[in-house]
Each structure stands twice: as C-alpha cells, then as structure tokens.
Coordinates of N, CA and C in Angstrom, one line a residue:
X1 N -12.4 -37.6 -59.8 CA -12.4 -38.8 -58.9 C -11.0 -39.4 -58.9
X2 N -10.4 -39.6 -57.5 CA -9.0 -40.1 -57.5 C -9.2 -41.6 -58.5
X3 N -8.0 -42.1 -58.5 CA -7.9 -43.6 -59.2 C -8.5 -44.7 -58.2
X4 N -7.5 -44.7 -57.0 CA -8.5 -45.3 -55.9 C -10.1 -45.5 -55.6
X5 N -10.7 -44.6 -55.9 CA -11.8 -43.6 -55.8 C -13.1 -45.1 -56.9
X6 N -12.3 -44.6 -58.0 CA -12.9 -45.0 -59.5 C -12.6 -46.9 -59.5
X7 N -11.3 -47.4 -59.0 CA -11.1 -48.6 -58.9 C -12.3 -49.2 -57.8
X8 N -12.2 -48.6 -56.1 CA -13.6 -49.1 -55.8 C -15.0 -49.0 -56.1
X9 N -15.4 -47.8 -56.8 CA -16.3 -48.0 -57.5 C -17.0 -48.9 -58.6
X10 N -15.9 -49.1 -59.5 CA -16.1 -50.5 -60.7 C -16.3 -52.0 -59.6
X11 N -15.8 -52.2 -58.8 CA -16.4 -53.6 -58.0 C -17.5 -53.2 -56.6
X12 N -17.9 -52.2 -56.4 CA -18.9 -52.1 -55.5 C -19.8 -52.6 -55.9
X13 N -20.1 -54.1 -54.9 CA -21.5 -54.8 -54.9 C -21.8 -55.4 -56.1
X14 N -20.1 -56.0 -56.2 CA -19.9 -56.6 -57.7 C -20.2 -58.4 -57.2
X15 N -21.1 -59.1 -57.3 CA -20.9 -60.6 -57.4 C -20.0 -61.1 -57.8
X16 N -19.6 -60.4 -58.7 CA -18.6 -61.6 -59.3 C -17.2 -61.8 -58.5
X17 N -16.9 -61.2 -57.4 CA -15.9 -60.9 -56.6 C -15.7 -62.1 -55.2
X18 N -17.7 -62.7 -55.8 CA -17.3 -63.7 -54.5 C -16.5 -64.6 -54.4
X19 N -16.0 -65.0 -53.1 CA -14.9 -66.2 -52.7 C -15.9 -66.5 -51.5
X20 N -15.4 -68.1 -51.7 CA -16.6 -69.3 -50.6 C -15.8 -68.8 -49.3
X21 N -14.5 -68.6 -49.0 CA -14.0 -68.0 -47.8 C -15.0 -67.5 -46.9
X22 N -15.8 -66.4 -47.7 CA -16.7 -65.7 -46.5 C -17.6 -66.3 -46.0
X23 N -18.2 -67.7 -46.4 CA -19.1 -68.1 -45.8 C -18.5 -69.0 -44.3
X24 N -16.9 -69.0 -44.6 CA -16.1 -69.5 -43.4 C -16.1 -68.5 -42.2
X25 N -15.9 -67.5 -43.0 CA -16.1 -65.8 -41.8 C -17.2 -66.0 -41.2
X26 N -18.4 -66.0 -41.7 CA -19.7 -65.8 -41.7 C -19.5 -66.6 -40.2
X27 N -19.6 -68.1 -40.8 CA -19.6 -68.7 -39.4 C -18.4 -68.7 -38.5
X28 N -17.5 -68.3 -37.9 CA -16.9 -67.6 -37.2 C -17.3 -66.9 -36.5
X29 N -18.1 -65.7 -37.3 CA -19.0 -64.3 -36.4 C -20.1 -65.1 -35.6
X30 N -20.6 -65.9 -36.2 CA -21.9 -66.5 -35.9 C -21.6 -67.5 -34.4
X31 N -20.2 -67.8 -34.1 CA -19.8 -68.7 -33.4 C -19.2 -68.4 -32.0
X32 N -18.7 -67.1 -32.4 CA -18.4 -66.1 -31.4 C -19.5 -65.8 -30.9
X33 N -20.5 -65.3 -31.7 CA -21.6 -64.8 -30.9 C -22.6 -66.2 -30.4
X34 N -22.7 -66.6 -30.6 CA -23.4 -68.1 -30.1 C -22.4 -68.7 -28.7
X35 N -21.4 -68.8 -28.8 CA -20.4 -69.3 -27.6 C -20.6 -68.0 -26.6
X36 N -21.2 -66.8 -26.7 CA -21.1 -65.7 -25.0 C -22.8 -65.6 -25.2
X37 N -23.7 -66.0 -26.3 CA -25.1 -65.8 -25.8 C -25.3 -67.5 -25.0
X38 N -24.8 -68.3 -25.3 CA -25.1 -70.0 -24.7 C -24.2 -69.7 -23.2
X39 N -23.3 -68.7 -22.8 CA -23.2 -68.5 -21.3 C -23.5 -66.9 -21.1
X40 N -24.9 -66.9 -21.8 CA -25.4 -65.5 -21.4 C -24.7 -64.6 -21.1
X41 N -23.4 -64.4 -21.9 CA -22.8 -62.8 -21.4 C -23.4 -61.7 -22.0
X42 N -24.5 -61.1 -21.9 CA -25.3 -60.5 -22.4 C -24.4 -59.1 -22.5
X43 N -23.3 -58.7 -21.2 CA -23.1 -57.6 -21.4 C -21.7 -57.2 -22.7
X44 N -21.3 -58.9 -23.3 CA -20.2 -59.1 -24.2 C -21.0 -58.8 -25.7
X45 N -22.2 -59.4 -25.7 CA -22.7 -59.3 -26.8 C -23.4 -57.9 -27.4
X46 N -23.8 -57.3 -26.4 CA -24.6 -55.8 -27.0 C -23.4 -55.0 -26.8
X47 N -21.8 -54.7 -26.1 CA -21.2 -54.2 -26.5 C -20.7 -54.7 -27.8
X48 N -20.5 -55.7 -28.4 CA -20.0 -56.3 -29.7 C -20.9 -55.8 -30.5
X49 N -22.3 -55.6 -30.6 CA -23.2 -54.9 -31.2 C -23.3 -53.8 -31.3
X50 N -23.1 -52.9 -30.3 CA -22.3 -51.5 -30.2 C -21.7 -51.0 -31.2
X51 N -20.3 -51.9 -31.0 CA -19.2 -51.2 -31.2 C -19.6 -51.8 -33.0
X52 N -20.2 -53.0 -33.6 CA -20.1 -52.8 -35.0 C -21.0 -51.5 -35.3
X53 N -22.2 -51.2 -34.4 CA -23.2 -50.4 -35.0 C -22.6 -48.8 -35.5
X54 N -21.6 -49.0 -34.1 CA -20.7 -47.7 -35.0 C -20.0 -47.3 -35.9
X55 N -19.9 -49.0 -36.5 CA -18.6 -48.9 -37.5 C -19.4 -48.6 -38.7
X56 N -20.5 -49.4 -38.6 CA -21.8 -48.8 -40.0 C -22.2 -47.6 -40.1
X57 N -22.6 -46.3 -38.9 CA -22.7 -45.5 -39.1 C -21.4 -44.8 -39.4
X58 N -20.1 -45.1 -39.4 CA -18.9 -44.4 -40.0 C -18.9 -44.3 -41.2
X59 N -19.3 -46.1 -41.7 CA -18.8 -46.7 -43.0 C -19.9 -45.6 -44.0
X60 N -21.2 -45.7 -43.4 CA -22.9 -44.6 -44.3 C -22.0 -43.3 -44.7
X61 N -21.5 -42.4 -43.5 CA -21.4 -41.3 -43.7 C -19.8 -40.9 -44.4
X62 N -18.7 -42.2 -44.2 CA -18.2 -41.8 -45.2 C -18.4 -41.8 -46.9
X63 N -19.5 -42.9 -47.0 CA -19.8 -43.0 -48.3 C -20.5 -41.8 -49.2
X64 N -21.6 -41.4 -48.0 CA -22.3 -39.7 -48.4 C -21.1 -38.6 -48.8
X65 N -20.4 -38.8 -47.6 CA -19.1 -37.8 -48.0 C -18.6 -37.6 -49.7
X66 N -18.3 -38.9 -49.7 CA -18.3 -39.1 -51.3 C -19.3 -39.1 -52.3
X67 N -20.1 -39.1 -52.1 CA -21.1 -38.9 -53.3 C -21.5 -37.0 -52.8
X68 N -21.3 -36.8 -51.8 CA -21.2 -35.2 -51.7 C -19.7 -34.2 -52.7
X69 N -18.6 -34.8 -52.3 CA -17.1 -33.7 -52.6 C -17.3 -34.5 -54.1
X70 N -17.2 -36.3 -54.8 CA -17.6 -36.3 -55.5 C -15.7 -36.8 -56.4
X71 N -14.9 -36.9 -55.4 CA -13.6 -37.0 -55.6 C -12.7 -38.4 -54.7
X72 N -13.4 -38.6 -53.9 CA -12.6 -39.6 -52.8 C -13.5 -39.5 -51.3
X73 N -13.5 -40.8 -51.0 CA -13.9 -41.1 -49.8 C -12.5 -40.6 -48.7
X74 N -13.3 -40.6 -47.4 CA -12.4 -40.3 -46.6 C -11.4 -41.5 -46.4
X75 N -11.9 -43.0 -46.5 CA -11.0 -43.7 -46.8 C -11.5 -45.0 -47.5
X76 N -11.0 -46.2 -48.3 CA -11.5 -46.4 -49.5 C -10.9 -48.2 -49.1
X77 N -11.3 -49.1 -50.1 CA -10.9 -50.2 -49.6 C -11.1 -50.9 -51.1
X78 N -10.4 -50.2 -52.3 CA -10.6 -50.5 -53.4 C -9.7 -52.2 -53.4
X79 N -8.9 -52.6 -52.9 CA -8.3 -53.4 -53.7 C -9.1 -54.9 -53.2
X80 N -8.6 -56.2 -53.5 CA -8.9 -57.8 -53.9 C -9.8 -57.7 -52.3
X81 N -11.1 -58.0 -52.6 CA -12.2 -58.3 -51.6 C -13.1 -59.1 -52.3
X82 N -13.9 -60.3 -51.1 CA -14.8 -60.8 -52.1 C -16.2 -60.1 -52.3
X83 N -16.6 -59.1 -51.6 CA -17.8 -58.5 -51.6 C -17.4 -57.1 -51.0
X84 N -17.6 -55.7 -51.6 CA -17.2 -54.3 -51.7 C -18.7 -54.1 -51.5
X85 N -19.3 -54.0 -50.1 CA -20.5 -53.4 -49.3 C -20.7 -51.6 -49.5
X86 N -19.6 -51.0 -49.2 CA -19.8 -49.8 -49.3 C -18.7 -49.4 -49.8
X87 N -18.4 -48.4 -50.1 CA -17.0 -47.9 -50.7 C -15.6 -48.0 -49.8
X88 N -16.1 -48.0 -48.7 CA -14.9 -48.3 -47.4 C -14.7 -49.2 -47.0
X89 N -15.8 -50.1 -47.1 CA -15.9 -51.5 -46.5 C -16.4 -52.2 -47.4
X90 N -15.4 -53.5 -47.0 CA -15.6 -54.7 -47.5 C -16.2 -55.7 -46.3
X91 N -16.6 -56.8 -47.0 CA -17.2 -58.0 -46.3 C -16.3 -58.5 -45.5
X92 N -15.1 -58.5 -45.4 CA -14.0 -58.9 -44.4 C -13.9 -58.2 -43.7
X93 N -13.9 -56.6 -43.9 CA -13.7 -55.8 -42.4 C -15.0 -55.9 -41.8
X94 N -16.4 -56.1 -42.8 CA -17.6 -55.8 -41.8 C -17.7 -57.2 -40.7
X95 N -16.9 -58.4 -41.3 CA -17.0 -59.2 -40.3 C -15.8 -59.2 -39.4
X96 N -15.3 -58.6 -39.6 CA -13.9 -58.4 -38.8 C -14.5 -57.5 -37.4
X97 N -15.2 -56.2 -37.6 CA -15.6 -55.6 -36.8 C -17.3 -55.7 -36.4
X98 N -17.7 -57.3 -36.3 CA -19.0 -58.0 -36.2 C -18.0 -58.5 -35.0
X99 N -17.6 -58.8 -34.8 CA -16.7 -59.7 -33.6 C -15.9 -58.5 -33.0
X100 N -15.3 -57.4 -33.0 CA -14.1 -57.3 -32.3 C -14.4 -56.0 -31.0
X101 N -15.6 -55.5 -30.9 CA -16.0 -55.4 -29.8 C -16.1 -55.8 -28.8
X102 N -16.7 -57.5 -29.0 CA -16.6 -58.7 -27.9 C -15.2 -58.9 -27.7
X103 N -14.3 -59.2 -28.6 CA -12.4 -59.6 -28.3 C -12.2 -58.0 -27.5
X104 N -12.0 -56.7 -28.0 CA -11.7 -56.0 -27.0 C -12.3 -55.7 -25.6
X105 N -13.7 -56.2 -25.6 CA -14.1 -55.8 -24.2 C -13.7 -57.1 -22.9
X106 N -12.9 -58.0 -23.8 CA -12.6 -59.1 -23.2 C -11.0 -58.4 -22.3
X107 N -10.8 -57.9 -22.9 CA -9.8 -57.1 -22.1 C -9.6 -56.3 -21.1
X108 N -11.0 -55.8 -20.6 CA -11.6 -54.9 -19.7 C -11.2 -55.6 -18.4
X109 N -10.6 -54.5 -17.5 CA -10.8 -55.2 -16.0 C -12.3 -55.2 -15.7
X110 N -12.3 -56.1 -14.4 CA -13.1 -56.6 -13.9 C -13.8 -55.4 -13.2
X111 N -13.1 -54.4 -12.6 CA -13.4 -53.1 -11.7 C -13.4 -51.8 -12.8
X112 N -14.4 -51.2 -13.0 CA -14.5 -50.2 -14.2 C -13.5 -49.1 -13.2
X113 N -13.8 -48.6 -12.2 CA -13.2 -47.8 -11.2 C -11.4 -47.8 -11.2
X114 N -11.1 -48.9 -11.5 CA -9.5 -49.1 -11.5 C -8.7 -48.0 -12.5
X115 N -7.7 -47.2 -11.8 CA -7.1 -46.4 -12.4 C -5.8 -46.9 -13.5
X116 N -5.0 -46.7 -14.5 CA -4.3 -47.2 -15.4 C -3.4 -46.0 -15.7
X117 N -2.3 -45.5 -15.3 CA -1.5 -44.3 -15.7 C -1.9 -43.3 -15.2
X118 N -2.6 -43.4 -14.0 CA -4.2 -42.4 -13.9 C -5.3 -41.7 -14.2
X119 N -5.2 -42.8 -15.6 CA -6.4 -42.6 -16.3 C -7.6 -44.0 -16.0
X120 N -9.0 -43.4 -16.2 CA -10.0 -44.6 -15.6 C -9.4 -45.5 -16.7
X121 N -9.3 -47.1 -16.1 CA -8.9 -48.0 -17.6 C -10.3 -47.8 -18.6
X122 N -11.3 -47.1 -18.3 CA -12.0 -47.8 -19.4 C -11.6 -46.5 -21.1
X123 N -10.9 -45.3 -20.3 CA -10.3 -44.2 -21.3 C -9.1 -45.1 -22.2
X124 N -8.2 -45.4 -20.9 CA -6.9 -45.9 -21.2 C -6.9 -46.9 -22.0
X125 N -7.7 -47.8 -22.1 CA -8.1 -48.7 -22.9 C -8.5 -48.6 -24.2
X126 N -9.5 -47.6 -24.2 CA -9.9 -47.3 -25.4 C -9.0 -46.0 -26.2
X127 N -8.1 -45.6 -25.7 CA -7.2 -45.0 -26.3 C -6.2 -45.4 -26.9
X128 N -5.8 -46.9 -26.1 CA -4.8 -47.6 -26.1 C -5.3 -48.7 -27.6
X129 N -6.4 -48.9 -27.7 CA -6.9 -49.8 -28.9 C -7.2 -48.8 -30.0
X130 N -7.5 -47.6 -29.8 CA -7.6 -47.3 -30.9 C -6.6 -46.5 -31.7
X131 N -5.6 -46.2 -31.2 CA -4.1 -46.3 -31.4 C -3.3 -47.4 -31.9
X132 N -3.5 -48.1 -31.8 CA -3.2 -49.4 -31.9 C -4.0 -49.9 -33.6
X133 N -5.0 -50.1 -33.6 CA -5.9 -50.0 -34.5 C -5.6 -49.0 -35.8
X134 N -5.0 -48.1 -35.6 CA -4.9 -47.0 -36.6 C -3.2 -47.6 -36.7
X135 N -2.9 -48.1 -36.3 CA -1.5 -48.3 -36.5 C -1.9 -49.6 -37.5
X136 N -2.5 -50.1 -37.6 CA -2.9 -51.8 -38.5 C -3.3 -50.9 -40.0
X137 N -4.3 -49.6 -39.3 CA -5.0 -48.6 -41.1 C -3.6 -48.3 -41.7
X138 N -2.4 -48.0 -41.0 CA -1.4 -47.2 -41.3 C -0.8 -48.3 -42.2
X139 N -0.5 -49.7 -41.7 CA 0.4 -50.9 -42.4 C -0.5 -51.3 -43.8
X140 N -2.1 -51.2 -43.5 CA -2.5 -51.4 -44.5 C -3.2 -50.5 -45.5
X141 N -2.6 -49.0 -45.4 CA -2.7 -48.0 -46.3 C -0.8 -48.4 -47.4
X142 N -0.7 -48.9 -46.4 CA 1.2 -49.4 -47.1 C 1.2 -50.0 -48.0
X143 N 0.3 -51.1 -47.6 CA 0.5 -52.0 -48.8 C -0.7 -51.7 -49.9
X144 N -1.6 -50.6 -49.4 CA -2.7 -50.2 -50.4 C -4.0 -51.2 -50.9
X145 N -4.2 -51.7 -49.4 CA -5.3 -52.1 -48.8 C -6.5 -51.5 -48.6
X146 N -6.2 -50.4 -48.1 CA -6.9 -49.5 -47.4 C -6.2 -48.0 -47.6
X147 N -7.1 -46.9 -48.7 CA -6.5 -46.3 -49.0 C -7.1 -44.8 -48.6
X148 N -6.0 -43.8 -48.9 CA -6.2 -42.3 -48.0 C -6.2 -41.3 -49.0
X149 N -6.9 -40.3 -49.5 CA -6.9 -39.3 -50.3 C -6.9 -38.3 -50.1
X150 N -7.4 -38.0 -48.9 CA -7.2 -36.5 -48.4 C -6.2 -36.1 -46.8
X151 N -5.5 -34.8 -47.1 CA -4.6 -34.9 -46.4 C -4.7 -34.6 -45.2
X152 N -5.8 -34.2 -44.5 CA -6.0 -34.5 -43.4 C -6.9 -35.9 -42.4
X153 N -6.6 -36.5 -43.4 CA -6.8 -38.2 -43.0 C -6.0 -39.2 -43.7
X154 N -4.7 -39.2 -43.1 CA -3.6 -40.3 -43.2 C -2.8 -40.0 -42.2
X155 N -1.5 -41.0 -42.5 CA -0.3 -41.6 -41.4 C 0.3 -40.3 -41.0
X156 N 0.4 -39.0 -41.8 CA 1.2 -38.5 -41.3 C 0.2 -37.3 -40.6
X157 N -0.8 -37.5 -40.4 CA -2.4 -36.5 -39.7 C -3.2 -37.3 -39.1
X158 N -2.7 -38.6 -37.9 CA -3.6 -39.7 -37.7 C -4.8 -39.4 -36.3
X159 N -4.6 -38.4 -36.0 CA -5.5 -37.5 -35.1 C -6.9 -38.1 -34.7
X160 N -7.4 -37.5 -36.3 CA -8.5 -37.8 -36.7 C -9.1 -39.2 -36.7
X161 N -8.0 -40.1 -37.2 CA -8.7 -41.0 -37.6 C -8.5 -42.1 -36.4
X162 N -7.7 -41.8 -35.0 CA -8.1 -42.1 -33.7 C -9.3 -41.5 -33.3
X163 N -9.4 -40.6 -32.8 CA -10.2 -40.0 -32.3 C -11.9 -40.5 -33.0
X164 N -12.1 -40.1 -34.5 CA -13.5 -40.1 -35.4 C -13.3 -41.9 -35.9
X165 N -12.4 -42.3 -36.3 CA -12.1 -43.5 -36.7 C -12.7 -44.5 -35.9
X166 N -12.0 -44.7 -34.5 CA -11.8 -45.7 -33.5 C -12.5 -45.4 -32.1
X167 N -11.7 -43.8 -31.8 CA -12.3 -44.4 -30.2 C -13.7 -43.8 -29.8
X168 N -14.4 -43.1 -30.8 CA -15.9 -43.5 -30.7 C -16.5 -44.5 -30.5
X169 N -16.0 -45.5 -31.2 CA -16.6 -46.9 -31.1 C -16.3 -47.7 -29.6
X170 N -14.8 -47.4 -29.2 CA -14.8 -47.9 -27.8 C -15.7 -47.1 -26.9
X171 N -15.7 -46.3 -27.1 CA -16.1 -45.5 -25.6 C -17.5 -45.5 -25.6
X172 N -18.0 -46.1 -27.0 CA -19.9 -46.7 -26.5 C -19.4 -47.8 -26.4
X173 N -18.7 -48.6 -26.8 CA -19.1 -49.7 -26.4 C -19.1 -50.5 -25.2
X174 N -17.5 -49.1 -24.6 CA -16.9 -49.9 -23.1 C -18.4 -49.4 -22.2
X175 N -19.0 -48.0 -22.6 CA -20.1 -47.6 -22.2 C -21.6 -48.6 -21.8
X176 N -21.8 -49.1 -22.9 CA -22.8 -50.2 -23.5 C -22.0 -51.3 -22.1
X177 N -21.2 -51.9 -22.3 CA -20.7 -52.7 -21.5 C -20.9 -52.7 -20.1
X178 N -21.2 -51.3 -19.2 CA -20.9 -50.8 -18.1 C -22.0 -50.8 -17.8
X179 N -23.2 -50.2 -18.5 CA -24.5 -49.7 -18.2 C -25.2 -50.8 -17.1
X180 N -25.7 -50.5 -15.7 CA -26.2 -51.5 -15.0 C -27.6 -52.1 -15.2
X181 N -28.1 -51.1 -16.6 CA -29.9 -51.5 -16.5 C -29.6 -52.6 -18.2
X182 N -30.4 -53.4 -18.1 CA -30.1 -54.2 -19.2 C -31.4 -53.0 -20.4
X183 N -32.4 -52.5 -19.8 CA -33.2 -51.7 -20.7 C -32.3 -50.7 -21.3
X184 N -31.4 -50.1 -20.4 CA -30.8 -49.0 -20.9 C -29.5 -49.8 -22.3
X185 N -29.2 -51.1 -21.8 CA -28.2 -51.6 -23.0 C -29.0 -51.4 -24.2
X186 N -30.6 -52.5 -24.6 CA -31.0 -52.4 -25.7 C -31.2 -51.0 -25.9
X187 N -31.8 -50.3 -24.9 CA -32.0 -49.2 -25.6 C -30.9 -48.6 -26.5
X188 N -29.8 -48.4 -26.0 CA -28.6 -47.7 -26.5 C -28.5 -48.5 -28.0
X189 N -28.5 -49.6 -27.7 CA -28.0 -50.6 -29.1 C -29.1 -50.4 -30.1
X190 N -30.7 -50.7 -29.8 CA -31.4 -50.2 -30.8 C -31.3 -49.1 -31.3
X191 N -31.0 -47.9 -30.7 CA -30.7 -47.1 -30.9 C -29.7 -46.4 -32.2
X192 N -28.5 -47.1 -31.9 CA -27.7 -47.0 -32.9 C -27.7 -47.5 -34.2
X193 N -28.4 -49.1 -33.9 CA -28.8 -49.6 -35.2 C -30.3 -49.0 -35.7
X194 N -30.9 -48.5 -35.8 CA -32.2 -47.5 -35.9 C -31.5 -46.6 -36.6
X195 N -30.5 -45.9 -36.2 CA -30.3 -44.9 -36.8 C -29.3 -45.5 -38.5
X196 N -28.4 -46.2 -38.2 CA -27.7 -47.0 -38.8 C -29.2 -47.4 -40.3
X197 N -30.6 -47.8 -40.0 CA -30.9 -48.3 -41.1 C -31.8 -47.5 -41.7
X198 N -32.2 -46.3 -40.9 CA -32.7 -44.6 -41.2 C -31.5 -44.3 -42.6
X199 N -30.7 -44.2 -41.8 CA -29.3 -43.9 -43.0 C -29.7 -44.3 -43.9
X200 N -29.4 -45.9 -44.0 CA -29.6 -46.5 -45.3 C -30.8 -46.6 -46.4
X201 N -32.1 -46.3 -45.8 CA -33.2 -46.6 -46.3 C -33.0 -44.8 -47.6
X202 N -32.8 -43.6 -46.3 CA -32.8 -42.4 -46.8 C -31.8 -42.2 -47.7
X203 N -30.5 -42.7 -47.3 CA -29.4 -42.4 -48.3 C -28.7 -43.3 -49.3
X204 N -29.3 -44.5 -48.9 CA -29.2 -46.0 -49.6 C -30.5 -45.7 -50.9
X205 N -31.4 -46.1 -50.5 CA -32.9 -46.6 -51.3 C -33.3 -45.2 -51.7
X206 N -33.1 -44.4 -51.0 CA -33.6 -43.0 -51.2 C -33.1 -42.3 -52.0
X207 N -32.2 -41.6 -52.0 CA -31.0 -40.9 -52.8 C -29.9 -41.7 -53.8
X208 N -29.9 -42.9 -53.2 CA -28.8 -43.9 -54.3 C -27.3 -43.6 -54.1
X209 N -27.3 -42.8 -53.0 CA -25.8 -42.5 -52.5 C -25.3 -43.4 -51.9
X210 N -25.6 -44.5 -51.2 CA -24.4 -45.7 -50.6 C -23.9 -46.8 -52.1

C-alpha cells in the first residue's frame, strides 16, 4: 500500500476530523438548491443531481478498485479534511460537487443547437469544463491535496482523467438538462442514484469494501 494509500485510510470516517465549517457548506448546498427549486428551475436542479450522482458512482468504484489491486486508489484525498467519506472523497469535495452541476449548467446557451468552433456547445462545453477541472486535480495533486499513484492517471497522462474523471458527468448532465419530458429527467436521475445506492448497500454493507 502506497503512503498516500495508508495515510487516507487511518482517517477514513474518522469523527474526530470534524470542523463546524461543514455545517456552513452544508447550508450553502442547501441554499443553492432551495433558491432554483423556489423559481422552479427544475431543469437546473436534476442536472445538479445528475452530475453529483456521477461523481458517487466514480467516487464507489474507485474505492472497489482499491480494495481489489490492494495498493492505491486511482486517486486519493489523504490529506487535512473534516470528514474522509470514501477514500477519494472528502466532505468538501462531496459538497463541492452537490452544487456544481447547477453553476455549470448555468453556462449553457439558451439554444442547445448553437454551434461553438463547430462543435454543438453542449460537447464544447463539456469538454471545455472538464479540461479545466482536471487542470484544478493537476494544482491540487501539487500541493498534495489530491493524490495520484498510478501512472496512467496523473498530470503527465491526463486523458483519462478528462474523459472517465469529468466529462462523463457533463455530458449526462448537459443531457439530463436538455431532456424535453420531465418523466424522462427523474427517470434518468433515479436512475443513477439507484444504482449509486445498489453500489453501496452491495459493496459498502455487503462486502466492507467502501
């Protein structure tokens, strides 16, 4: 097991890590989402739902990864957190990306059809954030925030971690955002969280691997 590896494991789902901070986050997330459900942007809010639902199913399977190779997560978030959820995520990124679905899809043109380099914006967009995004993993693998073990997932192989990382998450959520039937939104969104708490119950409660 790398050092990284072994350092987030000793504080995973450690109490004693808490800081009252997060209950400032908490309501933040809670306020974001209360300010677009009180002017019913319904299509702001199940993309923001989306896009975290995929960050949980990222966060599940890279934890399995690790309790599968048994050496290092694909990426790790050992250092000063007040709450270490899963081995990758902490309580700050999970509320970090509880909101940032809704802030990027705030960016979306108005016309899904509108071209951007001549790409549809809703590609260009999501290519363009999740580029962007992997450039923030890069500054904060730097300062060893957020750490990388294997060598085909880091700064100098960031491929992957665009592509599997990030713009999965855009491109359901710009998806989720677009859909004209509101059944087809929940559906999509139950959907992902369903699967999201299958994970957990099976690989969480069940196996003891998250």
């Amino acid at each position: 097991m790398t050092d990284a590896a072994q350092q987030a494991v000793s504080i995973l789902r450690d109490g004693g890590q808490f800081s009252w901070y997060v209950i400032t986050l908490f309501a933040f997330v809670v306020y974001v989402y209360a300010n677009e459900i009180e002017r019913r942007n319904w299509n702001l809010v199940l993309a923001g739902l989306a896009f975290w639902g995929m960050d949980w199913f990222n966060e599940i399977w890279n934890s399995v990864f690790f309790q599968i190779n048994g050496r290092a997560p694909m990426w790790g978030a050992p250092d000063d957190t007040a709450f270490l959820i899963l081995i990758g995520l902490n309580i700050e990124i999970m509320f970090m990306f509880a909101v940032a679905g809704i802030a990027f899809c705030k960016m979306l043109p108005a016309d899904p059809k509108m071209r951007i380099l001549g790409l549809p914006n809703r590609i260009f967009f999501a290519l363009a954030n999740s580029i962007f995004c992997v450039i923030v993993e890069i500054w904060l693998n730097s300062v060893n925030a957020l750490t990388w073990d294997w060598s085909f997932w880091n700064a100098s192989a960031p491929w992957l971690i665009v592509v599997f990382g990030y713009l999965t998450f855009f491109l359901v959520s710009y998806w989720v955002f677009d859909m004209e039937s509101m059944r087809s939104k929940l559906l999509t969104v139950g959907t992902i969280w369903a699967v999201d708490a299958a994970a957990v119950v099976v690989f969480g409660i069940g196996l003891g691997w998250l």
